[in-house]
Coordinates of C-alpha atoms in Angstrom, one line a residue:
X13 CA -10.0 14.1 -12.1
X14 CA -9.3 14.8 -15.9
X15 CA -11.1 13.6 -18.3
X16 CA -9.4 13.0 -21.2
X17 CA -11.6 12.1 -24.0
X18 CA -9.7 15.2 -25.5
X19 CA -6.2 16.1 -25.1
X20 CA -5.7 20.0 -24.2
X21 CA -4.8 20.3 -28.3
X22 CA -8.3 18.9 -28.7
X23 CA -7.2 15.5 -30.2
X24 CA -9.5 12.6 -29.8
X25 CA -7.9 9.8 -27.6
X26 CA -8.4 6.9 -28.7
X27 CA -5.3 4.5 -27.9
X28 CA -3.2 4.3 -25.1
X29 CA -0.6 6.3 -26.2
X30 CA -2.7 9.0 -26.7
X31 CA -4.1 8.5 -23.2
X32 CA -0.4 8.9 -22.0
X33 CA 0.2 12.2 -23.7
X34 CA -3.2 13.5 -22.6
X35 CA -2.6 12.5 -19.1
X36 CA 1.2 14.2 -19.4
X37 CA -0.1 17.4 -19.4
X38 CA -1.8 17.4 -16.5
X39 CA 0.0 17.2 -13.3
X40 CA 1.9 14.5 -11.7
X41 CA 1.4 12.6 -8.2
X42 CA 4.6 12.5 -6.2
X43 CA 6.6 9.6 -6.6
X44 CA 10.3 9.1 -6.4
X45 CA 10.4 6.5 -9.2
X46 CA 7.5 7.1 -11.3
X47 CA 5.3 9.9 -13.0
X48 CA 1.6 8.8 -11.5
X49 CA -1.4 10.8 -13.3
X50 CA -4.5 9.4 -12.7
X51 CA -7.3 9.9 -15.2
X52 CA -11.0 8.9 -16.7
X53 CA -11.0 6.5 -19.4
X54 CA -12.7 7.8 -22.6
X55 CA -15.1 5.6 -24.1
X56 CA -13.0 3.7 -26.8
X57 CA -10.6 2.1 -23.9
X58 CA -13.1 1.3 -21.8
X59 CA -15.5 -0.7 -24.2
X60 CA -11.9 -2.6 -25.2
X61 CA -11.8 -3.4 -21.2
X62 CA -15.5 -4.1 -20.5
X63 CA -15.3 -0.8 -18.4
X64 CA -17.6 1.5 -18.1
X65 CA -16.9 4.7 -19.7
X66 CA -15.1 7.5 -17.1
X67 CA -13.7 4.4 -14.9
X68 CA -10.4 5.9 -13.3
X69 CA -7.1 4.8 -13.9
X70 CA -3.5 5.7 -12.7
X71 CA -1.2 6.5 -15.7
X72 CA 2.6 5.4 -14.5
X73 CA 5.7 6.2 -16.5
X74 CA 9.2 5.8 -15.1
X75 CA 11.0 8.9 -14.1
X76 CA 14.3 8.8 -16.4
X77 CA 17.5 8.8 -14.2
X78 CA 16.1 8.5 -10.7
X79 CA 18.5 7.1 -8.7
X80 CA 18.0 3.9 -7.7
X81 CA 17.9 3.6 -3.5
X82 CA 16.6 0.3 -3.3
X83 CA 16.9 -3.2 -4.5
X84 CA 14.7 -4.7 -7.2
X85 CA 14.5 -8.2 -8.8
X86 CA 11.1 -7.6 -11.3
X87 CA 9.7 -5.4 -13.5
X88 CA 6.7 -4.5 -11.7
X89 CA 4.4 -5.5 -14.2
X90 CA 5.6 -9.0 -14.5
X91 CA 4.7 -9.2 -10.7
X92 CA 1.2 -7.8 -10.9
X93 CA -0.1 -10.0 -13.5
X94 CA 1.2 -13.0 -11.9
X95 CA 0.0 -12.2 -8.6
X96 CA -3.7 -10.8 -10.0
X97 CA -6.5 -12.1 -7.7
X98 CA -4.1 -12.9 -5.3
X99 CA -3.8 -9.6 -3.0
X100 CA -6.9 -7.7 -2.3
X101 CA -6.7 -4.6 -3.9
X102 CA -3.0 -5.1 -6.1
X103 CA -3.3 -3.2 -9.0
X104 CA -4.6 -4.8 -12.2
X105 CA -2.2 -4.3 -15.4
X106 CA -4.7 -2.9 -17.6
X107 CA -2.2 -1.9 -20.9
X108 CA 2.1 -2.2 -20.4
X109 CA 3.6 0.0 -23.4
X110 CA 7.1 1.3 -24.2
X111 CA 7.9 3.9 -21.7
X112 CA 4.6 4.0 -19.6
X113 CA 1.6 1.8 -18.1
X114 CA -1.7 1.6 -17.2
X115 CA -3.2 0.3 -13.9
X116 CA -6.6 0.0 -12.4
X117 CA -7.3 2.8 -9.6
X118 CA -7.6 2.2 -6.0
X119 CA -10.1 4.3 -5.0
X120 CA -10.4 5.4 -1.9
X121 CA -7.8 7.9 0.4
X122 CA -4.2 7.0 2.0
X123 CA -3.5 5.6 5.2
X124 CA -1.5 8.5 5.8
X125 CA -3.7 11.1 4.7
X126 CA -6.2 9.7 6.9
X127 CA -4.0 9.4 10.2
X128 CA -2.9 12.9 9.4
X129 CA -6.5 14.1 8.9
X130 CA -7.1 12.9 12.9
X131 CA -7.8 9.1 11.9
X132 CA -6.6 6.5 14.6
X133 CA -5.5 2.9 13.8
X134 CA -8.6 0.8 14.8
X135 CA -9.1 -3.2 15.4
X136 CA -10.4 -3.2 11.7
X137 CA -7.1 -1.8 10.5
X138 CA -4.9 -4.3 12.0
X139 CA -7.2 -7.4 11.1
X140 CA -7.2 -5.8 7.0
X141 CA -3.2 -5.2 7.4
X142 CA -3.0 -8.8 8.8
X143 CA -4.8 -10.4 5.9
X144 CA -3.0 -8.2 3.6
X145 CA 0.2 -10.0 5.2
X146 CA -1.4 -13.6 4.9
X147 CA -2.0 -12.9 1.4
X148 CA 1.2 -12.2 0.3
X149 CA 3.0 -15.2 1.6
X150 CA 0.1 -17.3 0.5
X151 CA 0.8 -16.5 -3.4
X152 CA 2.1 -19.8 -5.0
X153 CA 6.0 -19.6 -5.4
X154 CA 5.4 -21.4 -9.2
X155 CA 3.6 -18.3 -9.7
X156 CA 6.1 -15.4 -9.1
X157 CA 8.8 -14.1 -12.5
X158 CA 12.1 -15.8 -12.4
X159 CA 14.5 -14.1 -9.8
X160 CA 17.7 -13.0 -11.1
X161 CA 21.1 -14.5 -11.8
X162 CA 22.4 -15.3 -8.5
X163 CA 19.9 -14.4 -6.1
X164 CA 20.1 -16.1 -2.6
X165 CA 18.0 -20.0 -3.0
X166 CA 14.9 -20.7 -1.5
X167 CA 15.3 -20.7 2.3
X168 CA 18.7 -18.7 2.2
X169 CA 18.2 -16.1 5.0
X170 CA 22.0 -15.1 5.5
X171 CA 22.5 -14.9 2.0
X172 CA 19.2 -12.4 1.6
X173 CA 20.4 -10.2 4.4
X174 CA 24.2 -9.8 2.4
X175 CA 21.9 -9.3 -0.6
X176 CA 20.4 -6.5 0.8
X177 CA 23.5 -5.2 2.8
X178 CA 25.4 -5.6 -0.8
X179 CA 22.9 -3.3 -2.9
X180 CA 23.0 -0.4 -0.1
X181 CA 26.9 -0.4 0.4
X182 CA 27.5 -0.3 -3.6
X183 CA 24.1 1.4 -5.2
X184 CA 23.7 3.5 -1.9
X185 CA 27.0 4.3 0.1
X186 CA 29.0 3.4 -2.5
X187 CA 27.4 5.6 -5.4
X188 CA 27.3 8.7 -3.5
X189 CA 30.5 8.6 -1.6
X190 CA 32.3 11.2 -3.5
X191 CA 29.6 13.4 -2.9
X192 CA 28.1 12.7 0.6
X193 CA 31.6 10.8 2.0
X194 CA 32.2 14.2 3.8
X195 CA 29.0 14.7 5.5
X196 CA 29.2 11.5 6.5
X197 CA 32.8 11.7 8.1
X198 CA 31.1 15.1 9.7
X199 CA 28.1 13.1 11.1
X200 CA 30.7 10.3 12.2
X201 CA 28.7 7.7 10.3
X202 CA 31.4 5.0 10.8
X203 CA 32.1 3.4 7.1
X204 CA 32.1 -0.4 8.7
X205 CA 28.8 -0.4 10.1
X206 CA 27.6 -2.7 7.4
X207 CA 30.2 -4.8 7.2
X208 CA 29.4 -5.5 11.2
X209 CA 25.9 -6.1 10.5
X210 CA 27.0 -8.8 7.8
X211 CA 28.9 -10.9 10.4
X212 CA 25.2 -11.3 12.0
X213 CA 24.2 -12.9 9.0
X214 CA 24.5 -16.5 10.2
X215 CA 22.2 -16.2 13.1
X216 CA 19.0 -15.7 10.8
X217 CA 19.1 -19.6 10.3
X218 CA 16.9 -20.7 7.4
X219 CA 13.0 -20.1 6.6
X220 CA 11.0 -20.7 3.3
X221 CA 10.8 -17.7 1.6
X222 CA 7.7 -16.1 0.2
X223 CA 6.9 -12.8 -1.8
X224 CA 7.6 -9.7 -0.1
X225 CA 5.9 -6.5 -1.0
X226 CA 8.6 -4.6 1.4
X227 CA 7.2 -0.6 1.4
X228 CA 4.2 -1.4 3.3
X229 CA 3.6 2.1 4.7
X230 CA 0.6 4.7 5.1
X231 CA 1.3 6.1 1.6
X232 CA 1.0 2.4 -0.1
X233 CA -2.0 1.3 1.9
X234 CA -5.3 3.1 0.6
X235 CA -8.8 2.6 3.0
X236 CA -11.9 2.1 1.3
X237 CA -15.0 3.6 1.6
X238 CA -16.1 0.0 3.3
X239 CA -12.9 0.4 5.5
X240 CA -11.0 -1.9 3.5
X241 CA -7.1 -1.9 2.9
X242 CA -5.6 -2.4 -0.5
X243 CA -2.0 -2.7 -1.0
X244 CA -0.3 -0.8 -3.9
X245 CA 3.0 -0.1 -5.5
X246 CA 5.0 -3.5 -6.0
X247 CA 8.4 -1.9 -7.8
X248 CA 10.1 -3.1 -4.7
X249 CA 8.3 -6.7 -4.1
X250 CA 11.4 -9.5 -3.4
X251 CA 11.6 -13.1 -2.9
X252 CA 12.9 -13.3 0.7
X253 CA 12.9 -14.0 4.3
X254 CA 9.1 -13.4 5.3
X255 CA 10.2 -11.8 8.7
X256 CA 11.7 -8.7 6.4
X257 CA 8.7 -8.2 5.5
X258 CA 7.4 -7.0 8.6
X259 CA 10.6 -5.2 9.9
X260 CA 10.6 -3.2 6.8
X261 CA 7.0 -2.4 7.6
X262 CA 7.2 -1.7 11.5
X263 CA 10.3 0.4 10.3
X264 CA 8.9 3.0 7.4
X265 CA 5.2 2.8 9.2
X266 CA 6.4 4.6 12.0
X267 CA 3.6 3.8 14.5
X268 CA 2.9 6.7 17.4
X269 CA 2.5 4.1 20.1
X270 CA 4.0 0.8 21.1
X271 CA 1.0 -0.7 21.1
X272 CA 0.3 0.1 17.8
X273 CA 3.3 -1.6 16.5
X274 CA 3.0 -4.6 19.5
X275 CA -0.4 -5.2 17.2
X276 CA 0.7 -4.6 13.7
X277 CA 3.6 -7.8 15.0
X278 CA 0.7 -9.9 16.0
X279 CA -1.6 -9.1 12.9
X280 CA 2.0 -10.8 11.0
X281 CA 2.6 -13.4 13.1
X282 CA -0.5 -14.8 13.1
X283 CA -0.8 -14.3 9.4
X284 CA 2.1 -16.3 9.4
X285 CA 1.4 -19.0 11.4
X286 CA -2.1 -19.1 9.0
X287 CA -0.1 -18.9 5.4
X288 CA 3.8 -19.8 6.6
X289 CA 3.9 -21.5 9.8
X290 CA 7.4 -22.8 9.4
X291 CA 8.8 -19.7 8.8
X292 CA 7.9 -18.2 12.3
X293 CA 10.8 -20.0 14.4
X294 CA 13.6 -17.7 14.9
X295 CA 11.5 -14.7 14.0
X296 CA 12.1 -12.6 17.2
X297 CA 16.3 -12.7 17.0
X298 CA 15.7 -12.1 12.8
X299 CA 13.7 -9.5 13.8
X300 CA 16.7 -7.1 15.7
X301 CA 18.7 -8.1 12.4
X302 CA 16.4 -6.8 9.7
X303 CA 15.4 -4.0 12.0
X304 CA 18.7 -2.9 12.2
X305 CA 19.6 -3.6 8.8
X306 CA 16.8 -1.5 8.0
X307 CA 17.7 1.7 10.6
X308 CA 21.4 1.4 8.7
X309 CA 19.8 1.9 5.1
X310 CA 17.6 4.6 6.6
X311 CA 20.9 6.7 7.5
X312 CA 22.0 6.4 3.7
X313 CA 19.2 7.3 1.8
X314 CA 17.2 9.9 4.3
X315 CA 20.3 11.9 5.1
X316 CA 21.2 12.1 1.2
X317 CA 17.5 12.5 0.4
X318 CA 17.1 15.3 3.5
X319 CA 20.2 17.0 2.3
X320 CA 19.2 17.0 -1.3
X321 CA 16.4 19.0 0.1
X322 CA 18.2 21.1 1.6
X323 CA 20.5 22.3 -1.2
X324 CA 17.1 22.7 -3.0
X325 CA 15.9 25.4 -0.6
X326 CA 19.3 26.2 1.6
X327 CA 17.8 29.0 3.9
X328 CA 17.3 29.0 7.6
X329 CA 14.1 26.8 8.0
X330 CA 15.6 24.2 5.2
X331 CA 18.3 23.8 6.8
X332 CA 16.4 23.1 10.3
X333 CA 14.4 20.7 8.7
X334 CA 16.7 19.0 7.3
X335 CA 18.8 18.8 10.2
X336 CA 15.7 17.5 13.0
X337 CA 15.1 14.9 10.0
X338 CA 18.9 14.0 10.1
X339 CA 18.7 13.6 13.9
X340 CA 15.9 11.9 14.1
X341 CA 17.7 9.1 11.5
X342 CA 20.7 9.2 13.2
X343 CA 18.8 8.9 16.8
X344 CA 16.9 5.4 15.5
X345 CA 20.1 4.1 13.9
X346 CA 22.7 4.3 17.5
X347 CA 22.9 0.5 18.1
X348 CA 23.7 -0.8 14.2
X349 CA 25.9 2.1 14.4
X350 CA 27.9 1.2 17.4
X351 CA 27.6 4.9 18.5
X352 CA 27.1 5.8 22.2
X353 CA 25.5 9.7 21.5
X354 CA 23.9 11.9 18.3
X355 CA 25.5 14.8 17.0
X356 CA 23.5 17.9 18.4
X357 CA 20.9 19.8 16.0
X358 CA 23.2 22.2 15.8
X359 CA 26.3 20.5 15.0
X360 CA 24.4 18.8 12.0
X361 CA 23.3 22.1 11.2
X362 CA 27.2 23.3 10.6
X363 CA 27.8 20.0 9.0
X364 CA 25.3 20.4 6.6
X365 CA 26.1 24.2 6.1
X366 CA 29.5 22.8 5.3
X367 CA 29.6 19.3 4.1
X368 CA 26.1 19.2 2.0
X369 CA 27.5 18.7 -1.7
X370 CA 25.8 20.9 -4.5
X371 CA 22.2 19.2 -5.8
X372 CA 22.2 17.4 -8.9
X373 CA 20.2 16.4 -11.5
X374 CA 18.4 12.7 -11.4
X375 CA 16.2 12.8 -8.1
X376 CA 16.0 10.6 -5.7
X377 CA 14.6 6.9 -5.3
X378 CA 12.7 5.5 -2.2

């Protein structure tokens, strides 16, 4: 962990923009929208928080001209001090300046680093993921930033979905059609499969809706030494449907087992029926929607972000990877799709080798 009471020129820091260009030349944590450093805050900072000295904090700047792959209705910071005290663990908006901010740390490791290290999703996981769920919906509506101009009303299910379908067929499919249209013809991505899932729209029926974190995965969730979940990066929090919450969940979690995700359902449902009890009816058939919905956006942006990657590194094992990646997407995606088999590895292997536009400049959002 840096500690920054000097820059590498050896300037004191003293402010928080100096604390930005200290922490800017260390290195980065991967993110596809932000720059995350985290660093030790030198003494002047912290006495101007009541911190003790060293305390660490995560450094988060906006990567310029990342493409933007999903929908957003609040600057982030606007959320997390409305929402402070609310959600165990959210981070805490210590300073918000012109280009960058400052949030408390979570300390602690990664849900996924964990499961990858050999860790195994216990009871106590699913009762911590389950309150985490409870205290979302429970944050007071009065509470949350204006939504934009013409976002769907309070209770509005249909017109959320066609919100969501909207942003990913224009920002998404739309955006990089030029580029990726080809590959998709080669994959035989048919170009109505959104417009299908709209006509579905209808059959959500109406719910109150609540705040929606909507990227609760293994890299967002961080475990505490006491075991502990808390719940980080918001850029992506809506004002929705509550059941998208946990379709969006089940679908970027990935759990290994159906049991898993069978518990992780329950953990929601009976958060809900604690925080949001009239927004359970109807959950099951919204459910198939949202999931689908979400297996449709997955073929967008992970076959442009998997072929990015490949154009990066375009050899043999690149572009394997990318291809099993691809198939995988393509595999989860068959019924929104309307398509009865997946391409073979290696016919997405020849697509790719011939369809896969040049990379660009501008990255990636997810």
């Amino acid at each position: 962990m840096p500690d920054v009471a000097r820059s590498a020129s050896g300037r004191v820091v003293d402010s928080w923009e100096s604390l930005y260009r200290a922490a800017g030349e260390g290195t980065p944590l991967a993110g596809y929208y932000h720059r995350n450093y985290c660093v030790e805050l030198p003494y002047p900072l912290a006495r101007s928080l009541a911190l003790p000295s060293g305390t660490t904090v995560k450094v988060r700047a906006p990567l310029t001209g990342a493409g933007q792959f999903n929908l957003r209705i609040w600057p982030e910071e606007e959320l997390l001090v409305a929402i402070e005290g609310w959600v165990q663990g959210s981070p805490r908006v210590l300073a918000d300046r012109p280009g960058f901010t400052v949030h408390s740390f979570a300390e602690g490791v990664a849900l996924s680093e964990r499961l990858a290290r050999g860790g195994r999703l216990d009871r106590a996981y699913i009762d911590a993921l389950g309150e985490l769920f409870r205290q979302t919906t429970a944050v007071p509506v009065r509470l949350l930033p204006p939504c934009p101009e013409g976002w769907p009303a309070d209770g509005d299910c249909p017109g959320f979905l066609r919100a969501l379908i909207d942003f990913t067929r224009s920002e998404v499919k739309g955006r990089h059609g030029r580029d990726f249209g080809p590959l998709f013809d080669e994959l035989k991505v048919p170009d109505d499969a959104f417009e299908r899932l709209a006509q579905r729209a209808d059959s959500l029926g109406s719910r109150p809706f609540a705040l929606l974190h909507t990227d609760i995965h293994g890299g967002n969730l961080i475990v505490g030494a006491n075991g502990g979940l808390s719940l980080i990066d918001w850029e992506l929090a809506l004002f929705g449907d509550p059941v998208y919450e946990i379709a969006s969940h089940l679908a970027r979690m990935r759990y290994a087992t159906r049991a898993e995700r069978k518990a992780a359902l329950h953990a929601w449902g009976a958060a809900l029926a604690r925080s949001r009890p009239d927004a359970l009816p109807g959950h099951r058939r919204a459910l198939r929607i949202y999931l689908d919905f979400e297996r449709l956006q997955s073929v967008y942006i992970d076959v442009i972000r998997l072929t990015q990657g490949f154009a990066r590194c375009p050899d043999r094992a690149g572009r394997e990877r990318a291809a099993a990646g691809i198939e995988t997407v393509l595999r989860a995606a068959r019924g929104p799709l309307g398509a009865r088999r997946t391409p073979h590895r290696r016919r997405i292997e020849e697509a790719l080798t011939r369809a896969a536009p040049p990379v660009r400049g501008g990255g990636l959002g997810g």
